[in-house]
Coordinates of C-alpha atoms in Angstrom, one line a residue:
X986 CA 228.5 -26.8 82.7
X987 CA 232.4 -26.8 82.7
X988 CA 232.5 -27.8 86.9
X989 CA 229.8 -30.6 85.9
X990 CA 232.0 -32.2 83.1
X991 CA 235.2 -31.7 85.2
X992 CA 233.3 -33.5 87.8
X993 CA 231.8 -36.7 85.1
X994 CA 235.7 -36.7 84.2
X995 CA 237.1 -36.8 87.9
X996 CA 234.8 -39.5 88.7
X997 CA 236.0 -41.5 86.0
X998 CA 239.4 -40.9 86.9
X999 CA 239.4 -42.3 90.6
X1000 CA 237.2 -44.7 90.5
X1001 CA 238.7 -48.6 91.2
X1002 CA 241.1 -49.5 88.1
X1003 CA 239.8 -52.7 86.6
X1004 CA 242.9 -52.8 84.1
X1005 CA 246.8 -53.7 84.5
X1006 CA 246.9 -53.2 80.5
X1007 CA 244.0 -54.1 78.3
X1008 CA 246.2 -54.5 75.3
X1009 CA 247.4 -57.8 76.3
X1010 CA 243.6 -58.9 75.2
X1011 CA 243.5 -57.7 72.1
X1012 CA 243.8 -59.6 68.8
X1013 CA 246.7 -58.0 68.1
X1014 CA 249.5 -58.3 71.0
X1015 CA 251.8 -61.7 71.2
X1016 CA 252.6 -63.0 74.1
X1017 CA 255.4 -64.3 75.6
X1018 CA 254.0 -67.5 75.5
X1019 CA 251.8 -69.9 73.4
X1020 CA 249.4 -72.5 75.9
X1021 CA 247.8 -75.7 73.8
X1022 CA 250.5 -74.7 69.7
X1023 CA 253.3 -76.6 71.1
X1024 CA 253.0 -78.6 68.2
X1025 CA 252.4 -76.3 65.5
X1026 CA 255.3 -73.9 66.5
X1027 CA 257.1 -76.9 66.6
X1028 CA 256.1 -77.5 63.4
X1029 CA 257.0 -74.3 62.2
X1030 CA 260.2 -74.2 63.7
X1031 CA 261.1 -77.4 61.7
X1032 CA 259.8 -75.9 58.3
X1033 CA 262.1 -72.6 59.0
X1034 CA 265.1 -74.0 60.0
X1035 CA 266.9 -74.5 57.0
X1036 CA 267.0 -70.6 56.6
X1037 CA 269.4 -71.0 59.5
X1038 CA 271.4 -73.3 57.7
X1039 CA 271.1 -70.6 54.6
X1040 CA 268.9 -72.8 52.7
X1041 CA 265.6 -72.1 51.2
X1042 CA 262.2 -73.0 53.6
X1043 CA 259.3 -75.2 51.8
X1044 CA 256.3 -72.4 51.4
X1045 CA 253.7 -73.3 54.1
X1046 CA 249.7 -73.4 54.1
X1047 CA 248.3 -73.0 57.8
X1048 CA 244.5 -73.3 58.1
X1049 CA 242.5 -73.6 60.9
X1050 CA 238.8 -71.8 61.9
X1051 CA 238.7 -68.1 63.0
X1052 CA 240.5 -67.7 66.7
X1053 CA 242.5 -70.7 67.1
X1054 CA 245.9 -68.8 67.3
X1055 CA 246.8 -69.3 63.8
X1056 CA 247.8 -65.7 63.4
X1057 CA 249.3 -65.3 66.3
X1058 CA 251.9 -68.5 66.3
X1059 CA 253.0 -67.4 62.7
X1060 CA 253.5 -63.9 64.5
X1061 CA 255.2 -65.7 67.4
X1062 CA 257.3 -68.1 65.4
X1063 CA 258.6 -66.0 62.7
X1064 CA 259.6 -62.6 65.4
X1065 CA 261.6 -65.8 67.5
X1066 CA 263.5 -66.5 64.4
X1067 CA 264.3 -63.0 63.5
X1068 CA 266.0 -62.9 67.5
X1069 CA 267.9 -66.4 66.7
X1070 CA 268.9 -65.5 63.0
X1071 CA 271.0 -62.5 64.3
X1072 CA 273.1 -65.1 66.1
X1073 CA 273.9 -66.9 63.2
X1074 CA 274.7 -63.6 61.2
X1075 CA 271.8 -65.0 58.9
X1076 CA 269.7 -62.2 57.4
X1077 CA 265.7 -62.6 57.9
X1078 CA 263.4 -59.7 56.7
X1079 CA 259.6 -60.9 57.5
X1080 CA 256.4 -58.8 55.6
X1081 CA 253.4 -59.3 57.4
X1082 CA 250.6 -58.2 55.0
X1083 CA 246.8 -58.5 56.0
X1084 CA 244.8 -59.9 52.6
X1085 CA 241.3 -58.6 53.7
X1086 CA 242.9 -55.2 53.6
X1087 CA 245.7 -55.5 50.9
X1088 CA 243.2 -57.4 48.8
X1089 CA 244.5 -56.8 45.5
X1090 CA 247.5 -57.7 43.4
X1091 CA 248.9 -54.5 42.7
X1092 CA 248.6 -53.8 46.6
X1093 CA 250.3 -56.7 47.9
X1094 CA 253.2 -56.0 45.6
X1095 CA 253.1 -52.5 46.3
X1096 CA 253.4 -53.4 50.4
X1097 CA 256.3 -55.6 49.9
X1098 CA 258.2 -53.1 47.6
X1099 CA 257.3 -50.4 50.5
X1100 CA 258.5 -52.6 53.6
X1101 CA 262.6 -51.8 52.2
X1102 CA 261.6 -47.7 51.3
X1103 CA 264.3 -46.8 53.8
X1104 CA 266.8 -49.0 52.3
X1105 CA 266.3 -48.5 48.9
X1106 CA 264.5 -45.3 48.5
X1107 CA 261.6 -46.8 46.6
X1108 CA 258.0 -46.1 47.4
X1109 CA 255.2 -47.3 44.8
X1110 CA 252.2 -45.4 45.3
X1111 CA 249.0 -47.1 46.7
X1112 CA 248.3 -47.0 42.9
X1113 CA 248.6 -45.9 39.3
X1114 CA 252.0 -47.6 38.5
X1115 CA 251.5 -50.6 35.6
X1116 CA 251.8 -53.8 37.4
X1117 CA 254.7 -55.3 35.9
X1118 CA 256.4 -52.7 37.1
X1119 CA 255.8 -53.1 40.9
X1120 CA 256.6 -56.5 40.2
X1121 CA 260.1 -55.3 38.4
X1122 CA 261.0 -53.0 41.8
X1123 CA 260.1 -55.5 44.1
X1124 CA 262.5 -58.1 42.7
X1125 CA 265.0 -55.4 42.4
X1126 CA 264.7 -54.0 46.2
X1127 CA 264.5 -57.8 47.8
X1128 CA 267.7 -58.9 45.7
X1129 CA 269.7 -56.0 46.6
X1130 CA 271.3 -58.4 48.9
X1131 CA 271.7 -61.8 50.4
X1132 CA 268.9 -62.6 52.7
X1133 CA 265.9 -64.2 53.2
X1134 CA 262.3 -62.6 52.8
X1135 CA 259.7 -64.5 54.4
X1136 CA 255.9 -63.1 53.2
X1137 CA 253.4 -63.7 55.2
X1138 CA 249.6 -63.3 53.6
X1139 CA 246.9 -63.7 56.1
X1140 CA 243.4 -64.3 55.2
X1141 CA 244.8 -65.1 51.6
X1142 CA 241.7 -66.6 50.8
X1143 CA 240.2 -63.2 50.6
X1144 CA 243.0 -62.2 48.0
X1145 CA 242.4 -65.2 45.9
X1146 CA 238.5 -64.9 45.5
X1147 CA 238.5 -61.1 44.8
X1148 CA 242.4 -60.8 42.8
X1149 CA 242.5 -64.6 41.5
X1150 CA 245.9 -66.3 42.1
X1151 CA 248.0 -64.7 39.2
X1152 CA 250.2 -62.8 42.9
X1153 CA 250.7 -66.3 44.0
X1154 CA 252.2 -68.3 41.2
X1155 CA 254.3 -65.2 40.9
X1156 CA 255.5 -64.9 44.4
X1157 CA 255.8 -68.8 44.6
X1158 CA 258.3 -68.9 41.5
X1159 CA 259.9 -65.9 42.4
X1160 CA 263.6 -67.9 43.0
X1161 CA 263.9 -68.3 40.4
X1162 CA 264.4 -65.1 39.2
X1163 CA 266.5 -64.0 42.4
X1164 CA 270.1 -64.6 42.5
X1165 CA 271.1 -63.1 46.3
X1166 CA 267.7 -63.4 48.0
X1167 CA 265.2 -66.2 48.9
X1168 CA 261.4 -65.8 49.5
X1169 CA 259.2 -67.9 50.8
X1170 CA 255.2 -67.6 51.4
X1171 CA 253.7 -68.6 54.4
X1172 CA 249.3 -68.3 53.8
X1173 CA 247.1 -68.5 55.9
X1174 CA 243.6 -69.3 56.0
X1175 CA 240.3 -69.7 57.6
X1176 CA 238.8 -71.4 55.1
X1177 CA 240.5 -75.0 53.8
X1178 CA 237.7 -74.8 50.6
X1179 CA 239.7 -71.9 49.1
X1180 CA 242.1 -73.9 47.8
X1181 CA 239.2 -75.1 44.9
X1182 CA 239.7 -71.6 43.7
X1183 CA 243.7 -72.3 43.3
X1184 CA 245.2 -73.2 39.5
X1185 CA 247.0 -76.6 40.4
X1186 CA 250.4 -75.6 39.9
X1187 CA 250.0 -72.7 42.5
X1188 CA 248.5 -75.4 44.7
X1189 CA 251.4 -77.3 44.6
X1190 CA 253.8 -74.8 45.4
X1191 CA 251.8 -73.2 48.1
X1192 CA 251.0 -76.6 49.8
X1193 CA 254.6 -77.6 50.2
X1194 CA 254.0 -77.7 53.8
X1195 CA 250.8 -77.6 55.8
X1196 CA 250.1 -76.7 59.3
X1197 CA 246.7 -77.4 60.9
X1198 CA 245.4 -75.7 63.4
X1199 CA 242.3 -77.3 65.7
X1200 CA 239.8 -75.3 68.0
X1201 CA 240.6 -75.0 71.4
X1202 CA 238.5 -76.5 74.0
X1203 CA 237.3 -74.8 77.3
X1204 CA 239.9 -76.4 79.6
X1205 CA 242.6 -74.8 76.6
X1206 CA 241.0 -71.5 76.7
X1207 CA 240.7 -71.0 80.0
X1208 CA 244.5 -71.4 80.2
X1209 CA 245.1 -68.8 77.8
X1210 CA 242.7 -66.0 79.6
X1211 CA 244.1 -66.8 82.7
X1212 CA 248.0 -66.5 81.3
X1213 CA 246.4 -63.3 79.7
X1214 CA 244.3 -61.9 83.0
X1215 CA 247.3 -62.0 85.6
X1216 CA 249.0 -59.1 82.7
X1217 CA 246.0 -57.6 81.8
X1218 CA 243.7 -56.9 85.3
X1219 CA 245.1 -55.5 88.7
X1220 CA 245.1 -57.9 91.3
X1221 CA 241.4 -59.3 92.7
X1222 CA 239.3 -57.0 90.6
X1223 CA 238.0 -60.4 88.9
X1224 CA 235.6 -62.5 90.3
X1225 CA 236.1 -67.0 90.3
X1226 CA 233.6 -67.5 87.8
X1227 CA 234.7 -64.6 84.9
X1228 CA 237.1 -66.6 83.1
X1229 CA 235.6 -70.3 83.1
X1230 CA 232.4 -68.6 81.7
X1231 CA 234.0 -66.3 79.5
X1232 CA 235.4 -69.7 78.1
X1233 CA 232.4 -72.1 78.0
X1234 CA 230.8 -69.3 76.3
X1235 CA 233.6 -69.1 73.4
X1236 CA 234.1 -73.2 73.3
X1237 CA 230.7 -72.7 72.5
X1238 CA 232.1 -70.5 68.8
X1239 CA 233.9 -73.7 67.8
X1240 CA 236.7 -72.3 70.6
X1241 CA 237.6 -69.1 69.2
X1242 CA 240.1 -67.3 71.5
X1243 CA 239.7 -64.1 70.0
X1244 CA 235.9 -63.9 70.9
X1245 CA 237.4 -65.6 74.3
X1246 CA 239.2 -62.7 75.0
X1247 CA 236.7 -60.1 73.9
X1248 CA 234.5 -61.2 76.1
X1249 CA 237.1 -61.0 79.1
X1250 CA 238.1 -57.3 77.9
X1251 CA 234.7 -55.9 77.3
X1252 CA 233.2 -57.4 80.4
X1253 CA 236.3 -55.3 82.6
X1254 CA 235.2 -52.3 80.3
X1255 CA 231.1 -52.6 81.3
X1256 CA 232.1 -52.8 85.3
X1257 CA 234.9 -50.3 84.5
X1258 CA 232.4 -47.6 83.4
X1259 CA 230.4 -49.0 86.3
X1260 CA 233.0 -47.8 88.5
X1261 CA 232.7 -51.5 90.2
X1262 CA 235.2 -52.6 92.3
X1263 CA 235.1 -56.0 90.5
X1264 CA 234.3 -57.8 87.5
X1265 CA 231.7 -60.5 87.6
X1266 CA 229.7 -63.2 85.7
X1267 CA 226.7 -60.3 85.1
X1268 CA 229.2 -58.0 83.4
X1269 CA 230.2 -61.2 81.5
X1270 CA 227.0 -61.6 79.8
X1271 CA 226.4 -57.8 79.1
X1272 CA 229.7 -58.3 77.6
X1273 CA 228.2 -61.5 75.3
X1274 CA 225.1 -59.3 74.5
X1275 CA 226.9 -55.8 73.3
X1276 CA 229.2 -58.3 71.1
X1277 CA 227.0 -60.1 69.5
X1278 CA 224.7 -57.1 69.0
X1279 CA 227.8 -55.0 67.5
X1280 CA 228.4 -58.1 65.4
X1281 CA 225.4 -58.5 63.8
X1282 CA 225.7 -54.8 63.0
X1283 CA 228.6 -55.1 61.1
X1284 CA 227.2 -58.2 59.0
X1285 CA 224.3 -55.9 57.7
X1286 CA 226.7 -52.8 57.2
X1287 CA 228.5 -55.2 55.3
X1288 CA 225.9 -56.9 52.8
X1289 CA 225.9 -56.4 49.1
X1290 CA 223.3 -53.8 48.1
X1291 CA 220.5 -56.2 47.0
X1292 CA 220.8 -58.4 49.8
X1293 CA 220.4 -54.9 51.7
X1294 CA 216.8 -54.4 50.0
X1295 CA 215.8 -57.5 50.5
X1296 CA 216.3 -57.6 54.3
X1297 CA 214.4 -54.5 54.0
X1298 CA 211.9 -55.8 52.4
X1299 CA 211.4 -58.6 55.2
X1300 CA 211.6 -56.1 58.0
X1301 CA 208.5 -54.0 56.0
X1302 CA 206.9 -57.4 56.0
X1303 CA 208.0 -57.7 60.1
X1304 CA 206.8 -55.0 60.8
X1305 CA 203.4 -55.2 59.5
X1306 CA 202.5 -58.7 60.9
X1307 CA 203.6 -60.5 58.0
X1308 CA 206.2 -63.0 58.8
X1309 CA 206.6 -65.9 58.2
X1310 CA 206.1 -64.9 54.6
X1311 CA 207.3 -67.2 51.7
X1312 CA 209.9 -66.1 49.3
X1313 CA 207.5 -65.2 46.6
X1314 CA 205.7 -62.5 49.0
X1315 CA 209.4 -60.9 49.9
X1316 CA 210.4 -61.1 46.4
X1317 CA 207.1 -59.0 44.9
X1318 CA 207.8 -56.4 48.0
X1319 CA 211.7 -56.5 47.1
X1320 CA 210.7 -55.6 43.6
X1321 CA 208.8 -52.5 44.5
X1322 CA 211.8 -51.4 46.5
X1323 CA 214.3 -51.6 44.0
X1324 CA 211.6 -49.7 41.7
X1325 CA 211.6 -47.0 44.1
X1326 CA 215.3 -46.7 44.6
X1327 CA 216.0 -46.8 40.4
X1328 CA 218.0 -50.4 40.8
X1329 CA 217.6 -53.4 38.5
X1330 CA 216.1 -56.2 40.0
X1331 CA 217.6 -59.3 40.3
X1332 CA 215.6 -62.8 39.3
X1333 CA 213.3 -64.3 42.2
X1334 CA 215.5 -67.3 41.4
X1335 CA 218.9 -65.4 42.8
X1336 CA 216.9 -63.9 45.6
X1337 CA 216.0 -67.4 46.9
X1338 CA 219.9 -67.9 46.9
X1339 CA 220.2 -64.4 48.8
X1340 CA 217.6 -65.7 51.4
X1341 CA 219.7 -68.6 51.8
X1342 CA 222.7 -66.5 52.7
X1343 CA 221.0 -64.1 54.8
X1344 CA 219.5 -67.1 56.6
X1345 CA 223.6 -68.5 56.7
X1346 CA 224.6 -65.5 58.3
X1347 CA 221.9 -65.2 61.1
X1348 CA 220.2 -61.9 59.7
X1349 CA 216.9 -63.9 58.9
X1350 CA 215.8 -67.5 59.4
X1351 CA 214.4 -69.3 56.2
X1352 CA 213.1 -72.7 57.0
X1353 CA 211.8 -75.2 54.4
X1354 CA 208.4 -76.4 55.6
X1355 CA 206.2 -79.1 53.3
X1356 CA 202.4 -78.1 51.8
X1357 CA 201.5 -81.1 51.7
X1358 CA 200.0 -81.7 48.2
X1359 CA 200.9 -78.0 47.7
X1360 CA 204.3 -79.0 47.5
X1361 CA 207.0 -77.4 50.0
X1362 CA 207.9 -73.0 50.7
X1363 CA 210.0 -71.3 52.5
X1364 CA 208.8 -69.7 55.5
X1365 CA 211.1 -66.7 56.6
X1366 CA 211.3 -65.1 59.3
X1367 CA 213.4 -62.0 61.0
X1368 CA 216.6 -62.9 63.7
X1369 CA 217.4 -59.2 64.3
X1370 CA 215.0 -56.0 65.1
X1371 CA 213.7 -53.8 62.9
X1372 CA 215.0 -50.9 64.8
X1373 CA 218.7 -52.8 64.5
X1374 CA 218.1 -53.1 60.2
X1375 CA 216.9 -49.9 60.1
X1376 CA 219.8 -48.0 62.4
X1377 CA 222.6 -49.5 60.0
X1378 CA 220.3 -48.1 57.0
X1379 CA 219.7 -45.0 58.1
X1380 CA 224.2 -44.6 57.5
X1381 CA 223.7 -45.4 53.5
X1382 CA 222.7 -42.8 51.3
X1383 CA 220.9 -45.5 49.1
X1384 CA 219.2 -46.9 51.4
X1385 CA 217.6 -44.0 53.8
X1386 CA 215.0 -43.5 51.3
X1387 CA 213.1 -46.5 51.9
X1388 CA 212.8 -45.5 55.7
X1389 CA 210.0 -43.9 55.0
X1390 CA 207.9 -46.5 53.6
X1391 CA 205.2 -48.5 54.5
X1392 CA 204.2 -51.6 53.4
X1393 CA 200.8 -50.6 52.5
X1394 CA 202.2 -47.8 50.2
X1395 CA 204.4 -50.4 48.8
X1396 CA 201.6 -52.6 48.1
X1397 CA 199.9 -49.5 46.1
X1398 CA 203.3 -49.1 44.1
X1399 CA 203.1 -53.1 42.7

């Protein structure tokens, strides 16, 4: 057994290297330079500027859809003005804080207080400390000394709708209670609507600035996987066609580069494992199917428990010939579930709005279709297999009980 793994491992070892180094595709790493956000780091530059001249920068919205480099320009920006501050003996401390992580007030806080530990020997615990007084360290450890403290809170949108916006019209005001230090916000967002959810006066002050950021086009991403391929592969392991498909196929996402890139990546990971000597257009689309599969996943891991039950509930329905069933039908199935599992049921009202959610995200599709004099239903139907439902349930406690139902014993439970 030990001679046949060595062996499975040896093979692995020698076979033809696909990769140069894959982390130059990943979400993460910042490249040296930027194709297609000359204007917006231009822009940038021009709202951070006046910390060079030791003046206070406007606070900045940027916004733009998921993977148009929004992230990775502020990341880009800000590190190239840490390099140039040093030459103008101008301190520059920049936070980077992740909101759909750090998604709560007292979190936040805590971070920034954390980033200066070494310097000040503070460290607030991740939590049972009262609020204010997280609040009372942080201004203490950022106005130890002249500088500037730029926070940087991405996917803030997430922060606002689950904390509310008390951190922001704190961290917006902030100067004023500072006499050595100045902080300014920088947000970002995927989502422009969030700013409904923001009390004016935190609007204001958030908004000083805005930076927009516009999906790239095909022509645009293939620029940026080809800057990224010549660091990431070895020489002539791709073939022609990998990166113009790999970016039709994203331009096709409303331009996201980071699906873009994931698709370049895992494609040179399928023909890796393949031991091929080259990546092609089949390991592309291998590459598009284990995504989107591996997506969808995580959406279902991800749903709220009655939305959960539900989908189970239309998979029963599936699964016994069913579908397309109206909402009425899943809702009297649903019921029984939640009967069986001890959990209040919600009102066939709010399940409609959870069909219409589900049916947003791609799980199910839920198409309004007209009776006739009979008025007009919902017909829905399944977008993912059973087996695919059933694989993510069969990881939560409160769900694996319903695995082993049936719809007829359902039917006997109503």
């Amino acid at each position: 057994m030990d001679d046949y793994l060595g062996s499975i491992f040896e093979k692995y070892l020698h076979a033809k290297k696909i990769f140069k180094n894959k982390e130059v595709l990943r979400h993460s790493y910042t490249p040296k330079e930027l194709p297609h956000r000359k204007e917006q780091i231009e822009e940038l530059a021009h709202i951070l500027v006046p910390v060079l001249r030791g003046e206070t920068p406007s606070n900045v919205f940027v916004y733009g859809k998921t993977g148009t480099g929004k992230t990775v320009t502020i990341k880009f920006v800000t590190e190239e003005l840490k390099k140039i501050s040093e030459k103008y003996n101008v301190p520059v401390e920049v936070i980077y804080i992740n909101c759909e992580i750090v998604d709560t007030q007292y979190r936040v806080l805590a971070n920034i207080v954390n980033h200066f530990k070494e310097e000040s020997g503070i460290e607030v615990p991740l939590v049972g400390w009262p609020t204010d007084e997280v609040y009372a360290r942080l201004k203490e450890v950022v106005d130890s000394r002249e500088r500037f403290v730029i926070i940087v809170l991405d996917e803030i949108d997430k922060l606002v709708k689950k904390s509310g916006d008390d951190i922001l019209y704190s961290l917006t005001r902030i100067n004023t209670e500072l006499s050595r230090a100045k902080v300014s916000i920088i947000g970002i967002s995927n989502d422009l609507k969030f700013k409904e959810y923001l009390d004016a006066r935190v609007l204001s002050s958030l908004s000083e600035e805005e930076v927009v950021f516009p999906p790239y086009d095909a022509t645009q991403l293939r620029d940026i996987l080809m800057q990224r391929a010549k660091d990431a592969f070895n020489e002539g392991v791709l073939d022609d066609a990998v990166v113009p498909l790999c970016a039709a196929l994203a331009a096709r996402e409303h331009g996201d580069a980071r699906r873009a890139l994931d698709l370049l990546r895992v494609a040179g990971e399928i023909a890796e494992r393949e031991g091929a000597s080259k990546v092609t257009e089949r390991h592309v689309w291998l590459a598009q199917e284990k995504i989107e599969q591996d997506t969808m996943e995580e959406v279902i891991k991800t749903l709220p428990l009655h939305s959960k039950v539900l989908l189970h509930a239309i998979v029963l329905l599936d699964e016994n010939g069913e579908l397309p069933a109206n909402t009425g039908d899943v809702y009297s199935i649903y019921k029984s579930l939640c009967d069986y599992i001890d959990l209040d049921p919600l009102t066939q009202r709010r399940i409609s709005d959870l069909i219409n959610e589900l049916d947003m995200l791609g799980v199910i599709n839920a198409k309004v279709v007209s009776k006739g004099r009979y008025g007009r239903t919902k017909e829905i139907r399944l977008n993912v297999t059973p087996h695919k439902v059933k694989k993510v349930f069969s990881q939560d406690d409160q769900l694996r009980p319903l695995l082993t139902l049936n719809l007829s014993r359902q039917r006997r439970l109503i």
